[in-house]
PDB file of C-alpha atoms in Angstrom:
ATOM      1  CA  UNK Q   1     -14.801 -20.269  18.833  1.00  0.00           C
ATOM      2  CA  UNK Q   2     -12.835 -17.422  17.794  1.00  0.00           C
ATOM      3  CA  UNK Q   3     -12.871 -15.879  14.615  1.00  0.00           C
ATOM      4  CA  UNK Q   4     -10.276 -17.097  12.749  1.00  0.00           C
ATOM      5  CA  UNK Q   5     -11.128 -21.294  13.475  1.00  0.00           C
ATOM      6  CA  UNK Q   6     -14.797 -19.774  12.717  1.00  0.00           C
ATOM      7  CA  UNK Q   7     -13.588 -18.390   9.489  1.00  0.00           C
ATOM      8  CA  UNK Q   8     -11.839 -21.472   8.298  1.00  0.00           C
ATOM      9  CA  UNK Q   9     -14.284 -23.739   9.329  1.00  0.00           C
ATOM     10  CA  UNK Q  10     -16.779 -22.081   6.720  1.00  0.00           C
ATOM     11  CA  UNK Q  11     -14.484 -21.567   3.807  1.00  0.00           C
ATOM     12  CA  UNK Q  12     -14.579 -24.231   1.362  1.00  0.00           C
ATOM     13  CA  UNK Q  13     -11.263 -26.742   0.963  1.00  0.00           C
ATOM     14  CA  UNK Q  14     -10.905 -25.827  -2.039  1.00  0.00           C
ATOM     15  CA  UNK Q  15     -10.221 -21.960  -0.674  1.00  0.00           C
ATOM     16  CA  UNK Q  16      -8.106 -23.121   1.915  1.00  0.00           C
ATOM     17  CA  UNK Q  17      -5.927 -25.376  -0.156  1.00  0.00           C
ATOM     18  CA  UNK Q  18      -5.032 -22.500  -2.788  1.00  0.00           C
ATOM     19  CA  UNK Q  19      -3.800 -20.120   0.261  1.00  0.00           C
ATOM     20  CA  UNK Q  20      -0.085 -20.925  -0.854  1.00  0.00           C
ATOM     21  CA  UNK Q  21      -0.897 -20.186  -4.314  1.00  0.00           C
ATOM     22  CA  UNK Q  22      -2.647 -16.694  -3.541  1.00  0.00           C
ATOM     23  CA  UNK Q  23      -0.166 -15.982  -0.543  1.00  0.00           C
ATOM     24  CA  UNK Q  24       2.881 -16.621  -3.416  1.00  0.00           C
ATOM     25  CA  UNK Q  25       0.710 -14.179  -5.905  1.00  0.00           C
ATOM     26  CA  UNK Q  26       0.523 -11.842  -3.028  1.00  0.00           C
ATOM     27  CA  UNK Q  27       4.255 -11.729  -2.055  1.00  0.00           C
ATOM     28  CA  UNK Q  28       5.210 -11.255  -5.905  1.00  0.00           C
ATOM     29  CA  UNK Q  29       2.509  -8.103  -6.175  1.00  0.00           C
ATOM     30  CA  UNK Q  30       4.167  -6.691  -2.848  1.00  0.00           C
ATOM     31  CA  UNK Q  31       7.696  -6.939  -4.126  1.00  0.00           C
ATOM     32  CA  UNK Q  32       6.903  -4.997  -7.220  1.00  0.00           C
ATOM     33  CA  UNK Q  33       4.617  -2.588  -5.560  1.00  0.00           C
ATOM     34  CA  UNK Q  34       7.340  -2.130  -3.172  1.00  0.00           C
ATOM     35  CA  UNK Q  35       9.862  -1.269  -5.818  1.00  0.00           C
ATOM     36  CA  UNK Q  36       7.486   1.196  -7.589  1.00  0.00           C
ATOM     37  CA  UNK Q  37       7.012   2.940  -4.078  1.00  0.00           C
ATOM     38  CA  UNK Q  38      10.796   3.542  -3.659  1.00  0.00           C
ATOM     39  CA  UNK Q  39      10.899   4.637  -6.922  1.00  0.00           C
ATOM     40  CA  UNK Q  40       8.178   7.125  -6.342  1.00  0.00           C
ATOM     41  CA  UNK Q  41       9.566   8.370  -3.632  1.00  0.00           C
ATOM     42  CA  UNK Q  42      12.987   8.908  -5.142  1.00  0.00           C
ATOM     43  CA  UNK Q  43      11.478  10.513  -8.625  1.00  0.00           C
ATOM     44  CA  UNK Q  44       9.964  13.022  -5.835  1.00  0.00           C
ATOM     45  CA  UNK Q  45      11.949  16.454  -5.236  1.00  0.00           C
ATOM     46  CA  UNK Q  46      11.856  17.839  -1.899  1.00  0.00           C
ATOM     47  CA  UNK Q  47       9.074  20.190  -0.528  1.00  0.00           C
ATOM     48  CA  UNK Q  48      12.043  22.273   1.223  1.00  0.00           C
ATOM     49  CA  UNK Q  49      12.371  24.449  -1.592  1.00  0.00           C
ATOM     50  CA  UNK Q  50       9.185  26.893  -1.661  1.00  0.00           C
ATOM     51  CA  UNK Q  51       9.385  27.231   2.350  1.00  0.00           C
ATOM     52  CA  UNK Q  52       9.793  30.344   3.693  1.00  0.00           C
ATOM     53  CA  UNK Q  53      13.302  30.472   5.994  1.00  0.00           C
ATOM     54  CA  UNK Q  54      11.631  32.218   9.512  1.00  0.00           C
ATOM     55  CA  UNK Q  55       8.239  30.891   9.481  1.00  0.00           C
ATOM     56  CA  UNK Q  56       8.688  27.713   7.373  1.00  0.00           C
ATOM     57  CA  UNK Q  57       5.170  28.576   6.139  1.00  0.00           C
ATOM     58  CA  UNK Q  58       5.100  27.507   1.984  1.00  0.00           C
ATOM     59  CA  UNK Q  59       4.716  30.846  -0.190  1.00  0.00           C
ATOM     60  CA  UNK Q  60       0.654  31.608  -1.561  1.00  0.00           C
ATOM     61  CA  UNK Q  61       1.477  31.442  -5.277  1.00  0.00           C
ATOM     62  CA  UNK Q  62       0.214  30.178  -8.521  1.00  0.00           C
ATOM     63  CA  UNK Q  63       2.011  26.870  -8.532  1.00  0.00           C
ATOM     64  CA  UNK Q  64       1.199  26.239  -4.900  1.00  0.00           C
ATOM     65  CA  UNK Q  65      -2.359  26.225  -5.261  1.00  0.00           C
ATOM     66  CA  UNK Q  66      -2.347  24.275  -8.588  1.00  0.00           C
ATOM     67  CA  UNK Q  67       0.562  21.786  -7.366  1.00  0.00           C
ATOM     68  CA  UNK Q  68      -1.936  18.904  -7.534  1.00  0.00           C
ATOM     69  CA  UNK Q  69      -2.032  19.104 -11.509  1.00  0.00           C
ATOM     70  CA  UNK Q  70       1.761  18.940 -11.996  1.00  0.00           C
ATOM     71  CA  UNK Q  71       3.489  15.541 -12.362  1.00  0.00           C
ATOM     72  CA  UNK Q  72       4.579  16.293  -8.408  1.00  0.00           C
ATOM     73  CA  UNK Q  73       0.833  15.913  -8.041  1.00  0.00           C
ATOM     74  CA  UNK Q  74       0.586  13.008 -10.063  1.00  0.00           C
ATOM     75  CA  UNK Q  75       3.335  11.343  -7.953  1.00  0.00           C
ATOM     76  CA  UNK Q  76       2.039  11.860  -4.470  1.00  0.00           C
ATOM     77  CA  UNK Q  77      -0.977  10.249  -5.453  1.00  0.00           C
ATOM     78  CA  UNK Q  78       0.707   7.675  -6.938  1.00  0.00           C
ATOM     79  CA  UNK Q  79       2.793   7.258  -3.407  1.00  0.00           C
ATOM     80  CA  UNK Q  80      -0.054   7.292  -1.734  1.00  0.00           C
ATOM     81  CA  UNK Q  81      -2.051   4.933  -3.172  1.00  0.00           C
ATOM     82  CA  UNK Q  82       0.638   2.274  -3.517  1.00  0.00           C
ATOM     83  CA  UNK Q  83       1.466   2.543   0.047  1.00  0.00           C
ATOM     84  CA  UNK Q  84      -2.677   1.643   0.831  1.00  0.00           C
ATOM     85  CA  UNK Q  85      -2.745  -1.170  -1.558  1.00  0.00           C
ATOM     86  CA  UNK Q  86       0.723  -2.232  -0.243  1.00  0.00           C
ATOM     87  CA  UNK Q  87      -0.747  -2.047   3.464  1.00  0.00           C
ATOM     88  CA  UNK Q  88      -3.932  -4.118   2.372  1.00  0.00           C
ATOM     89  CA  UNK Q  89      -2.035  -6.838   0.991  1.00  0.00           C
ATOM     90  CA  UNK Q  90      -0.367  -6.945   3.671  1.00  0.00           C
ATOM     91  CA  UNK Q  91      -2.963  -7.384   5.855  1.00  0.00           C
ATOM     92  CA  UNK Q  92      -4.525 -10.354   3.335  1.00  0.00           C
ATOM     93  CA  UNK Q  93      -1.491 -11.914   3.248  1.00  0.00           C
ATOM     94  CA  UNK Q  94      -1.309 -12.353   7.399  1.00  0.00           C
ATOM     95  CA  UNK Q  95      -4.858 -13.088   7.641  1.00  0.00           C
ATOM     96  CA  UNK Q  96      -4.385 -15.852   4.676  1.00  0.00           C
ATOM     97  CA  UNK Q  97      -1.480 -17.110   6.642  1.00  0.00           C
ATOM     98  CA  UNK Q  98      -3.429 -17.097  10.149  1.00  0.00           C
ATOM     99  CA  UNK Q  99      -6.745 -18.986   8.635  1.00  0.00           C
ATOM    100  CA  UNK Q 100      -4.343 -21.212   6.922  1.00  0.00           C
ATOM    101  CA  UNK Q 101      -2.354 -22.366   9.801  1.00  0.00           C
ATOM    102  CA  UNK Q 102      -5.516 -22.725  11.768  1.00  0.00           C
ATOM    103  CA  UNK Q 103      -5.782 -19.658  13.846  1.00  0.00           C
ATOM    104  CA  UNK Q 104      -3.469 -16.976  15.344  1.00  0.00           C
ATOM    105  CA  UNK Q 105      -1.105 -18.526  18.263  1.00  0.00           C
TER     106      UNK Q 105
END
């Protein structure tokens, strides 16, 4: 028995029967987190500014090092941790779909 029938088989119907439900949740969460990550990434200004033109190397100053506490800081973060929650849905929403159909085929 592979994992997936396994994994259904245990689950309660109750579970099971709310997939479309959660899967319908899941798909409205992904759109908006999807429009706040190509907003993020828009709002962001390029890094090509403080690189230096033969080595490409960014310049050792003041704002480099402390970069992380500006609101360019505040948005990679942001990107970042959109893009893993948008990537875990994801992942819930295919596995919902796979136990729900009853198995991968």
């Amino acid at each position: 028995m592979d994992f997936v029938n396994f994994l259904s088989a245990t689950l309660p119907a109750w579970v099971t029967d709310s997939f479309p439900i959660i899967r319908t949740v899941i798909i409205i969460v992904m759109v908006v987190l999807s429009l706040a990550l190509i907003f993020l990434v828009l709002a962001q200004p390029s890094n090509e500014q403080g690189m230096n033109a033969i080595t490409g190397q960014t310049a050792d100053t003041f704002y480099a090092k402390n970069k992380s506490k500006t609101l360019q800081g505040a948005f990679k973060r942001l990107t970042v941790i959109v893009s893993i929650v948008l990537a875990v849905l994801s992942l819930v929403f295919f596995i919902t779909l796979a136990i729900y159909s009853g198995g991968v085929a």
